[in-house]
mmCIF file of C-alpha atoms in Angstrom:
data_model
loop_
_atom_site.group_PDB
_atom_site.id
_atom_site.type_symbol
_atom_site.label_atom_id
_atom_site.label_comp_id
_atom_site.label_asym_id
_atom_site.label_seq_id
_atom_site.Cartn_x
_atom_site.Cartn_y
_atom_site.Cartn_z
ATOM 1 C CA MET N 9 -19.407 19.615 -7.826
ATOM 2 C CA SER N 10 -22.460 18.953 -5.697
ATOM 3 C CA GLU N 11 -22.555 20.560 -2.279
ATOM 4 C CA HIS N 12 -22.363 17.057 -0.874
ATOM 5 C CA GLY N 13 -18.953 16.304 -2.371
ATOM 6 C CA HIS N 14 -16.553 15.129 0.314
ATOM 7 C CA ASP N 15 -12.897 14.210 0.399
ATOM 8 C CA HIS N 16 -11.583 12.459 3.469
ATOM 9 C CA GLY N 17 -9.384 14.452 5.752
ATOM 10 C CA PRO N 18 -6.004 13.787 7.301
ATOM 11 C CA GLY N 19 -7.560 11.758 10.067
ATOM 12 C CA SER N 20 -8.272 9.001 7.602
ATOM 13 C CA HIS N 21 -4.550 8.254 7.499
ATOM 14 C CA ALA N 22 -4.338 7.391 11.141
ATOM 15 C CA GLY N 23 -2.110 4.428 11.769
ATOM 16 C CA HIS N 24 -0.817 4.403 8.224
ATOM 17 C CA SER N 25 2.933 4.398 7.660
ATOM 18 C CA HIS N 26 4.181 6.139 4.556
ATOM 19 C CA GLY N 27 7.761 4.850 4.813
ATOM 20 C CA VAL N 28 9.256 2.671 2.080
ATOM 21 C CA SER N 29 10.410 0.299 4.796
ATOM 22 C CA ALA N 30 10.405 2.258 8.044
ATOM 23 C CA ASP N 31 10.944 -0.838 10.178
ATOM 24 C CA ALA N 32 13.759 -2.333 8.078
ATOM 25 C CA ASP N 33 16.734 -3.365 10.197
ATOM 26 C CA ARG N 34 19.729 -1.580 8.677
ATOM 27 C CA ARG N 35 22.094 -3.513 10.911
ATOM 28 C CA TRP N 36 21.179 -6.848 9.326
ATOM 29 C CA LEU N 37 21.538 -5.390 5.853
ATOM 30 C CA GLY N 38 24.934 -3.980 6.811
ATOM 31 C CA VAL N 39 26.160 -7.359 8.050
ATOM 32 C CA ALA N 40 25.016 -9.053 4.830
ATOM 33 C CA LEU N 41 26.697 -6.330 2.783
ATOM 34 C CA ALA N 42 29.994 -6.784 4.633
ATOM 35 C CA LEU N 43 29.924 -10.568 4.135
ATOM 36 C CA ILE N 44 29.200 -10.244 0.426
ATOM 37 C CA THR N 45 31.759 -7.511 -0.236
ATOM 38 C CA VAL N 46 34.667 -9.267 1.504
ATOM 39 C CA PHE N 47 33.962 -12.602 -0.122
ATOM 40 C CA MET N 48 33.380 -11.021 -3.539
ATOM 41 C CA ALA N 49 36.842 -9.436 -3.496
ATOM 42 C CA ALA N 50 38.457 -12.736 -2.547
ATOM 43 C CA GLU N 51 36.483 -14.565 -5.235
ATOM 44 C CA VAL N 52 37.686 -12.226 -7.980
ATOM 45 C CA VAL N 53 41.297 -12.928 -6.989
ATOM 46 C CA VAL N 54 40.787 -16.694 -6.900
ATOM 47 C CA GLY N 55 38.788 -16.643 -10.136
ATOM 48 C CA VAL N 56 41.552 -14.825 -12.004
ATOM 49 C CA LEU N 57 44.275 -17.124 -10.619
ATOM 50 C CA ALA N 58 42.228 -20.289 -11.329
ATOM 51 C CA GLY N 59 41.071 -19.095 -14.760
ATOM 52 C CA SER N 60 37.448 -19.825 -13.803
ATOM 53 C CA LEU N 61 34.785 -17.799 -15.577
ATOM 54 C CA ALA N 62 32.179 -19.416 -13.337
ATOM 55 C CA LEU N 63 33.820 -17.879 -10.257
ATOM 56 C CA LEU N 64 34.094 -14.495 -11.977
ATOM 57 C CA SER N 65 30.430 -14.675 -12.985
ATOM 58 C CA ASP N 66 29.480 -15.516 -9.410
ATOM 59 C CA ALA N 67 31.511 -12.510 -8.250
ATOM 60 C CA ALA N 68 29.733 -10.290 -10.795
ATOM 61 C CA HIS N 69 26.409 -11.528 -9.536
ATOM 62 C CA MET N 70 27.477 -10.826 -5.956
ATOM 63 C CA LEU N 71 28.439 -7.286 -7.060
ATOM 64 C CA THR N 72 24.842 -6.695 -8.092
ATOM 65 C CA ASP N 73 23.697 -8.135 -4.769
ATOM 66 C CA ALA N 74 25.956 -5.704 -2.916
ATOM 67 C CA ALA N 75 24.724 -2.851 -5.105
ATOM 68 C CA SER N 76 21.105 -3.743 -4.416
ATOM 69 C CA ILE N 77 21.704 -3.672 -0.672
ATOM 70 C CA VAL N 78 23.527 -0.327 -0.870
ATOM 71 C CA LEU N 79 20.736 1.139 -2.974
ATOM 72 C CA ALA N 80 18.143 -0.226 -0.577
ATOM 73 C CA LEU N 81 19.920 1.435 2.364
ATOM 74 C CA ILE N 82 20.146 4.732 0.458
ATOM 75 C CA ALA N 83 16.499 4.475 -0.585
ATOM 76 C CA MET N 84 15.446 3.927 3.047
ATOM 77 C CA ARG N 85 17.141 7.158 4.050
ATOM 78 C CA LEU N 86 15.681 9.093 1.135
ATOM 79 C CA ALA N 87 12.200 7.689 1.744
ATOM 80 C CA ALA N 88 12.373 8.719 5.392
ATOM 81 C CA ARG N 89 12.620 12.379 4.388
ATOM 82 C CA PRO N 90 9.324 14.267 4.754
ATOM 83 C CA ALA N 91 7.395 15.329 1.670
ATOM 84 C CA ARG N 92 8.137 18.886 0.706
ATOM 85 C CA GLY N 93 8.055 21.192 -2.272
ATOM 86 C CA GLY N 94 7.188 19.523 -5.550
ATOM 87 C CA PHE N 95 7.721 16.025 -4.138
ATOM 88 C CA THR N 96 4.302 15.580 -2.587
ATOM 89 C CA TYR N 97 4.935 11.874 -1.879
ATOM 90 C CA GLY N 98 8.462 12.566 -0.707
ATOM 91 C CA LEU N 99 11.186 10.391 -2.266
ATOM 92 C CA LYS N 100 9.427 7.087 -1.738
ATOM 93 C CA ARG N 101 10.057 5.921 -5.285
ATOM 94 C CA ALA N 102 13.822 6.132 -4.842
ATOM 95 C CA GLU N 103 13.768 2.402 -4.121
ATOM 96 C CA ILE N 104 11.922 1.789 -7.385
ATOM 97 C CA LEU N 105 14.529 3.750 -9.318
ATOM 98 C CA SER N 106 17.305 1.723 -7.706
ATOM 99 C CA ALA N 107 15.427 -1.503 -8.429
ATOM 100 C CA GLN N 108 15.364 -0.613 -12.115
ATOM 101 C CA VAL N 109 19.076 0.242 -12.084
ATOM 102 C CA ASN N 110 19.769 -3.072 -10.420
ATOM 103 C CA GLY N 111 17.688 -4.970 -12.975
ATOM 104 C CA LEU N 112 19.399 -3.269 -15.921
ATOM 105 C CA THR N 113 22.834 -3.993 -14.411
ATOM 106 C CA LEU N 114 21.923 -7.654 -14.112
ATOM 107 C CA LEU N 115 20.943 -7.762 -17.771
ATOM 108 C CA LEU N 116 24.151 -6.056 -18.921
ATOM 109 C CA LEU N 117 26.371 -8.319 -16.833
ATOM 110 C CA GLY N 118 24.415 -11.351 -17.973
ATOM 111 C CA THR N 119 24.911 -10.398 -21.618
ATOM 112 C CA TRP N 120 28.680 -10.068 -21.189
ATOM 113 C CA LEU N 121 28.975 -13.324 -19.229
ATOM 114 C CA ALA N 122 26.877 -15.192 -21.800
ATOM 115 C CA TYR N 123 29.225 -13.985 -24.554
ATOM 116 C CA GLU N 124 32.298 -15.089 -22.596
ATOM 117 C CA ALA N 125 30.716 -18.440 -21.751
ATOM 118 C CA VAL N 126 29.955 -19.214 -25.406
ATOM 119 C CA ARG N 127 33.485 -18.200 -26.369
ATOM 120 C CA ARG N 128 34.905 -20.579 -23.769
ATOM 121 C CA LEU N 129 32.623 -23.370 -24.864
ATOM 122 C CA ILE N 130 34.144 -23.077 -28.326
ATOM 123 C CA ASP N 131 37.739 -22.772 -27.077
ATOM 124 C CA PRO N 132 37.925 -23.836 -23.400
ATOM 125 C CA PRO N 133 40.966 -22.601 -21.414
ATOM 126 C CA ARG N 134 42.553 -24.564 -18.593
ATOM 127 C CA VAL N 135 40.686 -24.348 -15.284
ATOM 128 C CA ALA N 136 42.102 -25.108 -11.830
ATOM 129 C CA GLY N 137 39.377 -27.275 -10.350
ATOM 130 C CA GLY N 138 40.729 -27.357 -6.776
ATOM 131 C CA PRO N 139 40.643 -23.607 -6.005
ATOM 132 C CA MET N 140 37.375 -23.373 -7.906
ATOM 133 C CA LEU N 141 35.766 -26.019 -5.698
ATOM 134 C CA ALA N 142 37.095 -24.560 -2.444
ATOM 135 C CA THR N 143 35.866 -21.073 -3.333
ATOM 136 C CA ALA N 144 32.462 -22.355 -4.391
ATOM 137 C CA LEU N 145 32.004 -24.204 -1.099
ATOM 138 C CA ALA N 146 32.995 -21.075 0.829
ATOM 139 C CA GLY N 147 30.552 -19.082 -1.315
ATOM 140 C CA ILE N 148 27.727 -21.402 -0.344
ATOM 141 C CA ALA N 149 28.433 -20.770 3.346
ATOM 142 C CA VAL N 150 28.677 -16.983 2.858
ATOM 143 C CA ASN N 151 25.426 -16.809 0.901
ATOM 144 C CA VAL N 152 23.564 -18.883 3.467
ATOM 145 C CA ALA N 153 24.727 -16.454 6.169
ATOM 146 C CA ALA N 154 23.876 -13.381 4.075
ATOM 147 C CA ALA N 155 20.420 -14.721 3.171
ATOM 148 C CA TRP N 156 19.739 -15.389 6.843
ATOM 149 C CA CYS N 157 20.740 -11.817 7.721
ATOM 150 C CA ILE N 158 18.483 -10.254 5.094
ATOM 151 C CA SER N 159 15.606 -12.531 6.076
ATOM 152 C CA LYS N 160 15.701 -10.767 9.465
ATOM 153 C CA ALA N 161 15.123 -7.369 7.824
ATOM 154 C CA ASN N 162 11.824 -5.906 6.636
ATOM 155 C CA ARG N 163 11.233 -7.419 3.189
ATOM 156 C CA THR N 164 8.286 -5.203 2.213
ATOM 157 C CA SER N 165 10.740 -3.047 0.265
ATOM 158 C CA LEU N 166 11.166 -4.126 -3.345
ATOM 159 C CA ASN N 167 14.919 -3.680 -3.016
ATOM 160 C CA VAL N 168 15.269 -5.679 0.201
ATOM 161 C CA GLU N 169 13.187 -8.500 -1.231
ATOM 162 C CA GLY N 170 15.145 -8.246 -4.487
ATOM 163 C CA ALA N 171 18.449 -8.497 -2.617
ATOM 164 C CA TYR N 172 17.129 -11.530 -0.732
ATOM 165 C CA GLN N 173 16.105 -13.243 -3.946
ATOM 166 C CA HIS N 174 19.443 -12.370 -5.551
ATOM 167 C CA ILE N 175 21.355 -13.978 -2.715
ATOM 168 C CA LEU N 176 19.226 -17.099 -3.014
ATOM 169 C CA ASN N 177 20.084 -17.137 -6.728
ATOM 170 C CA ASP N 178 23.747 -16.753 -5.818
ATOM 171 C CA LEU N 179 23.447 -19.705 -3.486
ATOM 172 C CA PHE N 180 22.118 -21.869 -6.313
ATOM 173 C CA ALA N 181 24.826 -20.516 -8.610
ATOM 174 C CA PHE N 182 27.581 -21.496 -6.168
ATOM 175 C CA ILE N 183 26.113 -24.964 -5.904
ATOM 176 C CA GLY N 184 26.307 -25.189 -9.712
ATOM 177 C CA THR N 185 29.883 -23.919 -9.642
ATOM 178 C CA ALA N 186 30.846 -26.519 -7.039
ATOM 179 C CA VAL N 187 29.335 -29.250 -9.218
ATOM 180 C CA ALA N 188 31.251 -27.920 -12.247
ATOM 181 C CA ALA N 189 34.487 -27.882 -10.237
ATOM 182 C CA LEU N 190 33.964 -31.519 -9.227
ATOM 183 C CA VAL N 191 33.376 -32.425 -12.870
ATOM 184 C CA VAL N 192 36.636 -30.673 -13.862
ATOM 185 C CA LEU N 193 38.570 -32.416 -11.068
ATOM 186 C CA LEU N 194 37.165 -35.877 -11.722
ATOM 187 C CA THR N 195 36.873 -35.934 -15.515
ATOM 188 C CA GLY N 196 38.931 -33.027 -16.824
ATOM 189 C CA PHE N 197 35.875 -31.771 -18.750
ATOM 190 C CA GLU N 198 36.729 -28.047 -18.659
ATOM 191 C CA ARG N 199 33.594 -26.989 -20.546
ATOM 192 C CA ALA N 200 31.715 -27.602 -17.311
ATOM 193 C CA ASP N 201 32.961 -24.161 -16.196
ATOM 194 C CA PRO N 202 31.252 -22.102 -18.958
ATOM 195 C CA ILE N 203 28.196 -24.338 -18.732
ATOM 196 C CA ALA N 204 27.880 -23.400 -15.042
ATOM 197 C CA THR N 205 28.314 -19.751 -16.093
ATOM 198 C CA LEU N 206 25.323 -20.033 -18.434
ATOM 199 C CA VAL N 207 23.266 -21.353 -15.520
ATOM 200 C CA VAL N 208 24.260 -18.265 -13.513
ATOM 201 C CA VAL N 209 23.324 -16.044 -16.469
ATOM 202 C CA ALA N 210 19.875 -17.637 -16.613
ATOM 203 C CA LEU N 211 19.363 -16.889 -12.900
ATOM 204 C CA MET N 212 20.527 -13.288 -13.433
ATOM 205 C CA VAL N 213 18.105 -12.756 -16.309
ATOM 206 C CA LYS N 214 15.256 -14.214 -14.271
ATOM 207 C CA ALA N 215 16.002 -11.883 -11.357
ATOM 208 C CA ALA N 216 16.394 -8.901 -13.670
ATOM 209 C CA TYR N 217 13.067 -9.603 -15.343
ATOM 210 C CA GLY N 218 11.282 -9.742 -12.006
ATOM 211 C CA LEU N 219 12.777 -6.462 -10.830
ATOM 212 C CA LEU N 220 12.086 -4.621 -14.087
ATOM 213 C CA ARG N 221 8.536 -5.994 -14.281
ATOM 214 C CA ASP N 222 7.625 -5.052 -10.711
ATOM 215 C CA SER N 223 9.284 -1.649 -10.765
ATOM 216 C CA GLY N 224 7.858 -0.930 -14.223
ATOM 217 C CA ARG N 225 4.308 -1.628 -12.972
ATOM 218 C CA ILE N 226 4.817 0.898 -10.194
ATOM 219 C CA PHE N 227 6.195 3.573 -12.529
ATOM 220 C CA LEU N 228 3.302 3.010 -14.936
ATOM 221 C CA GLU N 229 0.923 3.271 -11.946
ATOM 222 C CA ALA N 230 -0.652 -0.121 -12.620
ATOM 223 C CA ALA N 231 -2.841 -1.647 -9.958
ATOM 224 C CA PRO N 232 -1.084 -3.882 -7.420
ATOM 225 C CA ALA N 233 -0.672 -7.396 -8.787
ATOM 226 C CA ASP N 234 -3.071 -8.826 -6.178
ATOM 227 C CA VAL N 235 -5.872 -6.306 -6.831
ATOM 228 C CA ASP N 236 -8.406 -6.594 -9.682
ATOM 229 C CA PRO N 237 -9.762 -3.052 -10.180
ATOM 230 C CA ASP N 238 -12.931 -4.317 -11.908
ATOM 231 C CA ALA N 239 -13.760 -6.688 -9.067
ATOM 232 C CA LEU N 240 -12.882 -3.966 -6.576
ATOM 233 C CA GLY N 241 -15.257 -1.507 -8.263
ATOM 234 C CA ASP N 242 -18.048 -4.082 -8.270
ATOM 235 C CA ARG N 243 -17.420 -4.713 -4.586
ATOM 236 C CA LEU N 244 -17.681 -1.031 -3.714
ATOM 237 C CA VAL N 245 -20.826 -0.376 -5.764
ATOM 238 C CA ALA N 246 -22.558 -3.294 -4.001
ATOM 239 C CA ARG N 247 -22.331 -1.509 -0.637
ATOM 240 C CA PRO N 248 -25.510 0.043 0.854
ATOM 241 C CA ASP N 249 -26.676 3.349 -0.665
ATOM 242 C CA VAL N 250 -23.976 3.322 -3.360
ATOM 243 C CA VAL N 251 -25.399 3.898 -6.850
ATOM 244 C CA GLU N 252 -22.270 4.256 -8.941
ATOM 245 C CA VAL N 253 -18.482 4.255 -8.747
ATOM 246 C CA HIS N 254 -16.374 5.739 -11.516
ATOM 247 C CA ASP N 255 -12.982 7.405 -12.014
ATOM 248 C CA LEU N 256 -11.666 4.515 -9.921
ATOM 249 C CA HIS N 257 -7.867 4.532 -9.782
ATOM 250 C CA VAL N 258 -5.719 2.204 -7.688
ATOM 251 C CA TRP N 259 -1.942 2.278 -7.907
ATOM 252 C CA GLN N 260 1.228 1.852 -5.865
ATOM 253 C CA ILE N 261 3.142 4.815 -4.511
ATOM 254 C CA THR N 262 6.005 2.442 -3.810
ATOM 255 C CA SER N 263 6.337 -1.255 -3.036
ATOM 256 C CA GLY N 264 3.910 -2.316 -0.332
ATOM 257 C CA GLN N 265 2.013 1.007 -0.299
ATOM 258 C CA ALA N 266 -1.105 1.203 -2.443
ATOM 259 C CA ALA N 267 -3.353 4.229 -2.959
ATOM 260 C CA LEU N 268 -6.870 4.599 -4.334
ATOM 261 C CA SER N 269 -9.125 7.411 -5.522
ATOM 262 C CA ALA N 270 -12.677 7.249 -6.836
ATOM 263 C CA HIS N 271 -15.848 9.261 -7.457
ATOM 264 C CA VAL N 272 -18.770 7.677 -5.618
ATOM 265 C CA LEU N 273 -22.479 8.520 -6.119
ATOM 266 C CA VAL N 274 -24.991 7.620 -3.427
ATOM 267 C CA GLU N 275 -28.772 7.589 -3.200
ATOM 268 C CA PRO N 276 -30.403 11.056 -2.890
ATOM 269 C CA GLY N 277 -31.271 10.361 0.732
ATOM 270 C CA GLY N 278 -28.071 8.545 1.627
ATOM 271 C CA ASP N 279 -25.518 9.669 4.201
ATOM 272 C CA CYS N 280 -22.340 10.581 2.265
ATOM 273 C CA HIS N 281 -20.166 10.515 5.391
ATOM 274 C CA ALA N 282 -21.415 7.100 6.482
ATOM 275 C CA VAL N 283 -20.910 5.691 2.983
ATOM 276 C CA ARG N 284 -17.378 7.058 2.828
ATOM 277 C CA ARG N 285 -16.503 5.509 6.198
ATOM 278 C CA ASP N 286 -18.016 2.199 5.136
ATOM 279 C CA LEU N 287 -16.039 2.103 1.877
ATOM 280 C CA GLU N 288 -12.818 3.031 3.654
ATOM 281 C CA ASP N 289 -13.378 0.165 6.104
ATOM 282 C CA VAL N 290 -13.861 -2.291 3.212
ATOM 283 C CA LEU N 291 -10.706 -1.045 1.487
ATOM 284 C CA ARG N 292 -8.672 -1.137 4.668
ATOM 285 C CA HIS N 293 -9.783 -4.529 6.003
ATOM 286 C CA ASP N 294 -10.239 -6.506 2.763
ATOM 287 C CA TYR N 295 -7.569 -4.965 0.504
ATOM 288 C CA GLY N 296 -5.069 -3.386 2.877
ATOM 289 C CA ILE N 297 -5.503 -0.008 1.142
ATOM 290 C CA THR N 298 -5.386 2.801 3.693
ATOM 291 C CA HIS N 299 -4.324 5.739 1.509
ATOM 292 C CA THR N 300 -7.681 6.641 -0.066
ATOM 293 C CA THR N 301 -9.309 9.715 -1.572
ATOM 294 C CA LEU N 302 -13.040 9.307 -2.108
ATOM 295 C CA GLN N 303 -15.216 12.046 -3.598
ATOM 296 C CA VAL N 304 -18.746 11.198 -2.465
ATOM 297 C CA ASP N 305 -21.771 12.960 -3.995
ATOM 298 C CA HIS N 306 -25.518 12.488 -4.016
ATOM 299 C CA THR N 307 -26.864 11.325 -7.363
ATOM 300 C CA PRO N 308 -29.267 13.971 -8.721
ATOM 301 C CA GLU N 309 -32.992 13.408 -8.596
ATOM 302 C CA ARG N 310 -34.458 12.075 -11.824
ATOM 303 C CA VAL N 311 -36.514 14.925 -13.277
ATOM 304 C CA LEU N 312 -37.721 15.595 -16.784
ATOM 305 C CA GLN N 313 -35.664 18.205 -18.612
ATOM 306 C CA VAL N 314 -35.603 19.303 -22.211
ATOM 307 C CA ALA N 315 -32.136 19.266 -23.715
ATOM 308 C CA LEU N 316 -31.385 21.820 -26.395
ATOM 309 C CA PRO N 317 -29.230 20.913 -29.402
ATOM 310 C CA GLY N 318 -25.558 21.190 -28.508
ATOM 311 C CA ASP N 319 -26.116 20.763 -24.755
ATOM 312 C CA ARG N 320 -23.361 18.579 -23.279
ATOM 313 C CA SER N 321 -25.364 17.470 -20.250
ATOM 314 C CA THR N 322 -28.891 17.893 -18.928
ATOM 315 C CA GLY N 323 -27.616 18.146 -15.383
ATOM 316 C CA ASN N 324 -29.114 14.723 -14.540
ATOM 317 C CA ASP N 325 -26.250 12.561 -15.759
ATOM 318 C CA PRO N 326 -25.490 10.266 -12.818
ATOM 319 C CA ALA N 327 -21.868 10.072 -13.838
ATOM 320 C CA HIS N 328 -21.331 13.795 -13.032
ATOM 321 C CA CYS N 329 -18.433 13.686 -15.489
ATOM 322 C CA ASP N 330 -18.242 14.441 -19.187
ATOM 323 C CA ALA N 331 -15.685 11.682 -19.701
ATOM 324 C CA PRO N 332 -15.180 9.270 -16.806
ATOM 325 C CA HIS N 333 -11.731 7.670 -16.713
ATOM 326 C CA GLY N 334 -12.128 3.924 -16.890
ATOM 327 C CA PRO N 335 -15.209 1.739 -16.467
ATOM 328 C CA VAL N 336 -18.345 2.950 -14.720
ATOM 329 C CA HIS N 337 -19.488 0.550 -11.990
ATOM 330 C CA ARG N 338 -23.200 0.311 -11.171
ATOM 331 C CA ASP N 339 -25.097 -2.258 -9.137
ATOM 332 C CA GLU N 340 -26.521 -3.797 -12.281
ATOM 333 C CA PRO N 341 -25.165 -5.819 -15.241
ATOM 334 C CA HIS N 342 -22.501 -3.750 -16.949
ATOM 335 C CA HIS N 343 -19.435 -4.093 -19.126
ATOM 336 C CA HIS N 344 -15.912 -3.553 -17.828
#
């Protein structure tokens, strides 16, 4: 490395919170969890007595909602623990693990409910429309209250936001169940119950896909969905005194917390410290990225050297690296 190589120090993290959701209001999540758990137990009883698969499917969906809130609460506690030992980021990805578990559970429950719904479409059992309607209407009220509670919490956590979206899906599902119950009461068309169940299954699959997609991107260390690494590299290399940016990596440590590292080459007479501060300001103000590690070096002077056969580098390669990871950004036309 050149003698001008610089990594930013701990002071560059000033004002940056490393918590998964340090400001999340556990009290609101606890209230929502209590509402969902009590109603879910009552719904299972009514669903069994009324013979309604739609009510049982709603209860299963609410079980995943309750699980997502519990996992979010656990993840908050784990993420609050300081980094130590081999866990240099702490346990911040605990919420991502729980999000994946929640998504997989949704898919498994959805598969079972879809099978039962198709079976009941072929051979529909008797359904008590009255209890089904009353329970669905109560479920709408409970889900409105639970959604309001979670909306008061910090939704930067993937799990908290996932729980919020799940409860909204439950609200729509209960509306569908209420409509199905009315159809059963008014027309006697009992297949409306499994049809409503299939609607719930579709909502569960949609929620599961979103959770698995978002958590999978974080585990694979993909760039945040709202950041284009190529455009970001071009933006950085266009700053004063910057000649080249390579080994640019941007990823998410956990939901809502992005990190970036890069190797930056500046003009021979440029001020490495000033360039680093300038780039950090751009990343912080324009992209919201405050966890950065920038290695800043002077590009070598262009001098004539004779390379011998087998030499890997003449020492004047502006990339400074035998094999840069990813595209090399220069302030000139280049391919990504």
